[in-house]
Tab-separated table of C-alpha atoms in Angstrom:
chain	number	residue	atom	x	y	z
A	267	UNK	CA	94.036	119.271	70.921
A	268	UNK	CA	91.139	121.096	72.052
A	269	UNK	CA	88.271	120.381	74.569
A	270	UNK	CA	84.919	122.768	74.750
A	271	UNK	CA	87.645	125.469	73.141
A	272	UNK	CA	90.375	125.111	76.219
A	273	UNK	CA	93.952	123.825	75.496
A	274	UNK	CA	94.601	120.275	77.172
A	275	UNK	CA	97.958	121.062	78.152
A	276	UNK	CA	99.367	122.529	81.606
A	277	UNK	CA	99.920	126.252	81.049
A	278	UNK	CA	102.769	128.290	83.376
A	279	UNK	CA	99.836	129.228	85.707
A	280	UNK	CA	98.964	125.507	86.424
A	281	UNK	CA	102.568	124.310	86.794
A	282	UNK	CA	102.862	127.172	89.669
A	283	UNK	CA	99.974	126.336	91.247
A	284	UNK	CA	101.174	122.562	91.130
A	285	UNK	CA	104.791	123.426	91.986
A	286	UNK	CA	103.585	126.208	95.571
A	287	UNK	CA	100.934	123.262	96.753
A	288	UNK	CA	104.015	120.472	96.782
A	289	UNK	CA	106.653	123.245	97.899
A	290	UNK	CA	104.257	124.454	100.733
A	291	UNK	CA	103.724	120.919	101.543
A	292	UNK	CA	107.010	120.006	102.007
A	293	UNK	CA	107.568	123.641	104.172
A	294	UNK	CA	105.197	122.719	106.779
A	295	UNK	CA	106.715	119.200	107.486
A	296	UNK	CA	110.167	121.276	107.951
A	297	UNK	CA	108.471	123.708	109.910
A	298	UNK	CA	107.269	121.276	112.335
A	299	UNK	CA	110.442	119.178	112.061
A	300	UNK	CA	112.482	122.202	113.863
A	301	UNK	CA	109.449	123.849	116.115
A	302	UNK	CA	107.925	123.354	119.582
A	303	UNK	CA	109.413	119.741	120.515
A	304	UNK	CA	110.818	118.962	117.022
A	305	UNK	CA	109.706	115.693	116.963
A	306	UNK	CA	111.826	114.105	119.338
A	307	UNK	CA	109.076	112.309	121.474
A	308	UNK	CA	106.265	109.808	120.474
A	309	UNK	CA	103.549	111.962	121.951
A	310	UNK	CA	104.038	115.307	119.753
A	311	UNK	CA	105.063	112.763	116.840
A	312	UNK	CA	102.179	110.778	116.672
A	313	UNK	CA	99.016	112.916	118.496
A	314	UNK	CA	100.630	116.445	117.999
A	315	UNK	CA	101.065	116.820	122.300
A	316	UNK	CA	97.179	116.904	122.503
A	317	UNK	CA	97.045	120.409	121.992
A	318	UNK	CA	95.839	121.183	118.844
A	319	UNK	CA	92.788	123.202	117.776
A	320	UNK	CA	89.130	122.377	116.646
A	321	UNK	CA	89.655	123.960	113.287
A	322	UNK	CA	92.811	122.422	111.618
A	323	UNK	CA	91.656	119.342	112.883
A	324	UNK	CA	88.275	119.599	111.654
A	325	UNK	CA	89.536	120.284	107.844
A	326	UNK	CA	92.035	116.765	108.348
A	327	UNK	CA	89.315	115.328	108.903
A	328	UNK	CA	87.166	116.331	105.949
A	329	UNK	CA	90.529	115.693	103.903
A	330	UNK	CA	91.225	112.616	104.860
A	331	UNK	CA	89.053	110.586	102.864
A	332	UNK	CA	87.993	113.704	100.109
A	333	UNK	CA	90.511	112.375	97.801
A	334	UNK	CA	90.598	111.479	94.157
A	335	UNK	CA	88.677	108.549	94.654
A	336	UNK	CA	85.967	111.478	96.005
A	337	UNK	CA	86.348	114.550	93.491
A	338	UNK	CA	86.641	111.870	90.444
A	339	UNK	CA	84.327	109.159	91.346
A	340	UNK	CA	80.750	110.993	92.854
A	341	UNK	CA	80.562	113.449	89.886
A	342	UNK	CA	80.957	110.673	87.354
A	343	UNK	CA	78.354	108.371	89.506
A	344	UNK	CA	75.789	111.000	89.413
A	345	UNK	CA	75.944	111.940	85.724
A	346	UNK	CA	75.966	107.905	84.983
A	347	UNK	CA	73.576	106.955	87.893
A	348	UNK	CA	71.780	109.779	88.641
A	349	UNK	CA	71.366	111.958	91.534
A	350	UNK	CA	70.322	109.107	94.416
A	351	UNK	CA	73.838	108.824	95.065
A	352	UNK	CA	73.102	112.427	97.314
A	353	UNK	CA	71.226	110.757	100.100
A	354	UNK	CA	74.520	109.263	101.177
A	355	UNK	CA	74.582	112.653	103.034
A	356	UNK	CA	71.813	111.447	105.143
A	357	UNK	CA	73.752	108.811	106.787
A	358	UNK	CA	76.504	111.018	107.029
A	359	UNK	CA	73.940	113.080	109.335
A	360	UNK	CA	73.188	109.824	111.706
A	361	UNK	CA	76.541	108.110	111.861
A	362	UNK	CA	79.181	110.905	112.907
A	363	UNK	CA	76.825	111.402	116.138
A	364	UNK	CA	77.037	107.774	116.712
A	365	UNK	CA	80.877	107.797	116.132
A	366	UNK	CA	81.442	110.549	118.666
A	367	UNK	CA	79.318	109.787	121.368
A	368	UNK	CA	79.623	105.680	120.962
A	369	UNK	CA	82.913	104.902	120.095
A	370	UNK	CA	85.081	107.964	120.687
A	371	UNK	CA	84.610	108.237	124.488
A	372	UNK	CA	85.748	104.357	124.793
A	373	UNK	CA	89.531	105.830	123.344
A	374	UNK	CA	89.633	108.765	125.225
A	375	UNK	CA	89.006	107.261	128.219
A	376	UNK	CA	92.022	104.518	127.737
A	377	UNK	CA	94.386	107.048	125.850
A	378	UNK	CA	95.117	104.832	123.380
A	379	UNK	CA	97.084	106.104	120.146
A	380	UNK	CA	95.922	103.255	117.761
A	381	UNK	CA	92.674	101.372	117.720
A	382	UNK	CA	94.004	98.375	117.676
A	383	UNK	CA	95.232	98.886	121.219
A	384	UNK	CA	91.601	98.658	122.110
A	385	UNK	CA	91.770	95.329	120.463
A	386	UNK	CA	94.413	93.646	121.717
A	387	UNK	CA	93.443	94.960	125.706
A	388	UNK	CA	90.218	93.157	124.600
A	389	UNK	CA	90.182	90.532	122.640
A	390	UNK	CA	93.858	89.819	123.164
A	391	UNK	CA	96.987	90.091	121.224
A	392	UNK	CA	96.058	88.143	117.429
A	393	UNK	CA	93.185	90.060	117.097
A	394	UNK	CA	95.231	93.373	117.103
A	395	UNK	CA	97.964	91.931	114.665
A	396	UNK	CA	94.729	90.469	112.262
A	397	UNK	CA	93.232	93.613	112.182
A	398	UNK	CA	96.363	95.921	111.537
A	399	UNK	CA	97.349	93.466	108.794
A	400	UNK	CA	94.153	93.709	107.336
A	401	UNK	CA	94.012	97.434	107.464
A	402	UNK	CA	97.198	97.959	106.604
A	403	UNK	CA	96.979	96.012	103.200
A	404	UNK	CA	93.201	98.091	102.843
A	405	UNK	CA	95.246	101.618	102.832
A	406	UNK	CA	97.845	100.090	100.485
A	407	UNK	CA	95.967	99.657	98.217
A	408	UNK	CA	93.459	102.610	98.596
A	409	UNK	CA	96.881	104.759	98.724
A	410	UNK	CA	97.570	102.664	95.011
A	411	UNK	CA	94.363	104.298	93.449
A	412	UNK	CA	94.476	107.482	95.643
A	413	UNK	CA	97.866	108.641	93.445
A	414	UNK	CA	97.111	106.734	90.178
A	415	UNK	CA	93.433	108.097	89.242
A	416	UNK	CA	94.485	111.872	89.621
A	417	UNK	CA	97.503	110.833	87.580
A	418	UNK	CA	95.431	109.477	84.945
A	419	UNK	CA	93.239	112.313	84.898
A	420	UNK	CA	96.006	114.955	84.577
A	421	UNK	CA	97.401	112.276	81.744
A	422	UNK	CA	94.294	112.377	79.872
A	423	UNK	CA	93.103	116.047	79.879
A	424	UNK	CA	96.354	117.549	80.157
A	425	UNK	CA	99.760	115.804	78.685
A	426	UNK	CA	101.376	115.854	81.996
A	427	UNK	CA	102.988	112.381	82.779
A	428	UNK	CA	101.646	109.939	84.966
A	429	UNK	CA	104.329	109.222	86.087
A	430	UNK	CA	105.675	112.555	87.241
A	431	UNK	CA	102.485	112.926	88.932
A	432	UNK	CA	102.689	110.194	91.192
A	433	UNK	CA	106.183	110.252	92.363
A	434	UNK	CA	106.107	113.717	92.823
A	435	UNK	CA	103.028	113.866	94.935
A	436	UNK	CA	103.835	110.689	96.614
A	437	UNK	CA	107.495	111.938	97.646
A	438	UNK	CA	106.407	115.307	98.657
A	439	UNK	CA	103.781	113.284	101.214
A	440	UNK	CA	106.036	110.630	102.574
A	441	UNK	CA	108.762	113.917	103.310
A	442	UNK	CA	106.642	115.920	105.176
A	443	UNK	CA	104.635	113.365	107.069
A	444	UNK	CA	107.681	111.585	108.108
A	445	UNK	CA	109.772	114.513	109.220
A	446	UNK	CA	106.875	116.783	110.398
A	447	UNK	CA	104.910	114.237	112.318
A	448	UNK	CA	100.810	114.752	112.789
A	449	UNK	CA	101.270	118.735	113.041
A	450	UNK	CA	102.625	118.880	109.614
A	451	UNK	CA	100.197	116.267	108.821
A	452	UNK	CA	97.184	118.284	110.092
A	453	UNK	CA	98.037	121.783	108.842
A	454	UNK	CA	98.961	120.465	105.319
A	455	UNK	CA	95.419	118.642	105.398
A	456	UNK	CA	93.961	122.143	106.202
A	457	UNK	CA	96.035	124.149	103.561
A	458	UNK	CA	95.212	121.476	100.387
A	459	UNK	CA	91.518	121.142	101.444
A	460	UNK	CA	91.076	125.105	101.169
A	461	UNK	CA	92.806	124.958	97.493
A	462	UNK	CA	90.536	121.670	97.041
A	463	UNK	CA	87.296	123.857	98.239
A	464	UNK	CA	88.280	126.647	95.955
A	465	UNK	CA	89.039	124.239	93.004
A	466	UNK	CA	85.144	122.936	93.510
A	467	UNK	CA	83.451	126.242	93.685
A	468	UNK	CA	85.187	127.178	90.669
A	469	UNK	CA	84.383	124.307	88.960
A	470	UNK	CA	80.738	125.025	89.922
A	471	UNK	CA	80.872	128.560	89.006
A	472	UNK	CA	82.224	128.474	85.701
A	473	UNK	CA	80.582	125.120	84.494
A	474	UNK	CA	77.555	126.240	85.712
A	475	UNK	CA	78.429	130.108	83.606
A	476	UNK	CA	79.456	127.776	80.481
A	477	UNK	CA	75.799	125.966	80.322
A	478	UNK	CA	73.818	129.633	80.626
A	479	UNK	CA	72.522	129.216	84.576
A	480	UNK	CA	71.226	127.242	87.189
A	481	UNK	CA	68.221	127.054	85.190
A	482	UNK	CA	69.830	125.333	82.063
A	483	UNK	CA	72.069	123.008	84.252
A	484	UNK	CA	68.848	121.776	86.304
A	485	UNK	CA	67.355	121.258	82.971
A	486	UNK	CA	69.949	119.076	81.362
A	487	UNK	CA	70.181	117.239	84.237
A	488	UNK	CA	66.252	116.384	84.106
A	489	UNK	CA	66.153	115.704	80.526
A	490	UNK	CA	68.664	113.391	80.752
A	491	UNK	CA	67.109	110.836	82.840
A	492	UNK	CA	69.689	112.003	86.129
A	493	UNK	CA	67.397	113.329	88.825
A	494	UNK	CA	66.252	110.790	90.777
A	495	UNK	CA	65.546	111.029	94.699
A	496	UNK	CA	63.628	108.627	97.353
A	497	UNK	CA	63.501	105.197	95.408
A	498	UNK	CA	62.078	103.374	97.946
A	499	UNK	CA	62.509	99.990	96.230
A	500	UNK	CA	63.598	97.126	98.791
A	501	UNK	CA	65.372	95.369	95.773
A	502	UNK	CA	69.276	94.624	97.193
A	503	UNK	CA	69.946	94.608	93.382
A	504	UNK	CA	69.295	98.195	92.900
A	505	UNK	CA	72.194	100.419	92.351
A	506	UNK	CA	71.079	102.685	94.644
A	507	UNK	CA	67.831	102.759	97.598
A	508	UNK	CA	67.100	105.070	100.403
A	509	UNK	CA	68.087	101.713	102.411
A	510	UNK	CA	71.432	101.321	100.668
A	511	UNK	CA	72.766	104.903	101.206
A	512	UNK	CA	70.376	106.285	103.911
A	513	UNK	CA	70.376	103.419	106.089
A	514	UNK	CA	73.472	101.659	104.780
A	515	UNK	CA	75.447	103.891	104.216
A	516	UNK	CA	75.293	104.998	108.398
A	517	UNK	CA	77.507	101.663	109.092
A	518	UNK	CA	80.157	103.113	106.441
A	519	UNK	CA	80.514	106.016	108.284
A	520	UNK	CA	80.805	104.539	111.631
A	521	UNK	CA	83.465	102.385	110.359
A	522	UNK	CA	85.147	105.988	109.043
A	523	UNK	CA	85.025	108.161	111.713
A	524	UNK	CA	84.352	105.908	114.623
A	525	UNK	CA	86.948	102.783	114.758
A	526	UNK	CA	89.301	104.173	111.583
A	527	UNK	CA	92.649	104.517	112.334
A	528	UNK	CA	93.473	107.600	110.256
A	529	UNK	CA	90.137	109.383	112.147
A	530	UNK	CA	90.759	108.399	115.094
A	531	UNK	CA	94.169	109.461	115.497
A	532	UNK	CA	93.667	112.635	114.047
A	533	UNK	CA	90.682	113.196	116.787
A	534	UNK	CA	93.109	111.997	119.604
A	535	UNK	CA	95.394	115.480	119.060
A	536	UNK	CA	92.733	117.725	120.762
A	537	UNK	CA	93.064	118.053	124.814
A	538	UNK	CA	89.427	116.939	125.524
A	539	UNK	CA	86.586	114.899	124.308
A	540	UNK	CA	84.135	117.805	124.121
A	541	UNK	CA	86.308	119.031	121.489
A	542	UNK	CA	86.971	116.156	119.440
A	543	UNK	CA	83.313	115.658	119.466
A	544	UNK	CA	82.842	118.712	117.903
């Protein structure tokens, strides 16, 4: 079975590079199981002792939500939808500032771990158990597509069981989050985000190589209908408006990065709020 003349089956080179980004994984959870406090109290378990570093923190964050749900579904929405879907970035630009200088200094000055402390100091103890319900059944099944869609993907274009996929890639994560605690969690975050950069440019470079240049791929993209910026059109119907992703889209990333329990943990690891702000 062939696909623009490249075999649809996982060669020795991709099973390695499958097989070192679990087995690294899984390394840095041990690692951090038998270093520096090895895990023994709830502060270096769940916010690393406050003492890590802008940059490893910085990529967890990026990671965190750049999942398959990410590298599958805004490459497909663009070549469907057209090119709109871009000025999501804008919001990104208005709501991370709000996020940092709104709602993180309200959880660094109480020290909380979880958000939903917050809650329950103010608006009392069912609020706290409603919301961690709720977000607890959100990730569940967010964590449900997160595995299968890759799995899929692989499935289709490769051969590789779906199966295999997901348990593998599901056990490796539960090991070396549970045993390695929010340092393994962090570093690991950094290390698969730099093969999941890497994977993208490559991507870029040789599709881009394939279709004969910037040029050609700017081109296609026109003459099929895809490049579409600024529609202005107040319609709520419309798939996509400068109001629905510009202006819109700056609550989704307040609820991301600003009240989000797997953000806001992550930012609570760093000793100060200057830093976390950054």
């Amino acid at each position: 079975d062939k696909m623009g003349g490249t075999d649809n089956v996982f060669g020795a080179v991709d099973y390695a590079v499958f097989t070192v980004m679990l087995v690294v994984s899984a390394l840095i959870g041990v690692y951090y199981r038998f270093t520096g406090d090895r895990q023994r109290t709830a502060r270096e378990y769940l916010v690393a002792n406050k003492n890590m570093s802008v940059v490893p923190v910085s990529f967890s964050l990026m990671a965190s939500f750049m999942s398959a749900v990410t590298l599958l579904g805004v490459p497909s929405e663009n070549y469907f939808y057209g090119t709109q879907f871009l000025l999501i970035n804008v919001a990104y630009i208005f709501g991370t500032p709000i996020a940092a200088y709104v709602f993180l200094p309200v959880f660094y000055k109480m020290q909380v771990v979880s958000v939903y402390e917050y809650l329950e100091k103010r608006f009392g103890r069912a609020t706290r158990l409603a919301a961690s319900a709720t977000f607890v059944l959100q990730m569940v099944f967010y964590m449900a597509v997160v595995l299968y869609a890759p799995a899929v993907a692989l499935s289709a274009v490769t051969g590789i069981s779906k199966w295999l996929s997901i348990i593998s890639v599901g056990l490796v994560c539960t090991f070396y989050c549970t045993i390695g605690g929010m340092k393994a969690v962090l570093w690991t975050d950094l290390f698969q985000s730099l093969l999941m950069y890497i994977a993208m440019l490559a991507v870029v470079i040789v599709g881009t190589y394939n279709m004969g240049g910037l040029d050609k791929v700017w081109q296609e993209a026109q003459e099929g209908g895809r490049i579409e910026f600024f529609n202005f059109d107040p319609d709520p119907t419309v798939r996509h408006t400068v109001w629905t992703l510009a202006v819109g889209g700056i609550f989704v990333y307040v609820s991301l990065y600003g009240v989000n329990q797997a953000q806001v943990q992550r930012l609570m690891t760093v000793n100060s709020l200057r830093k976390a702000q950054v």
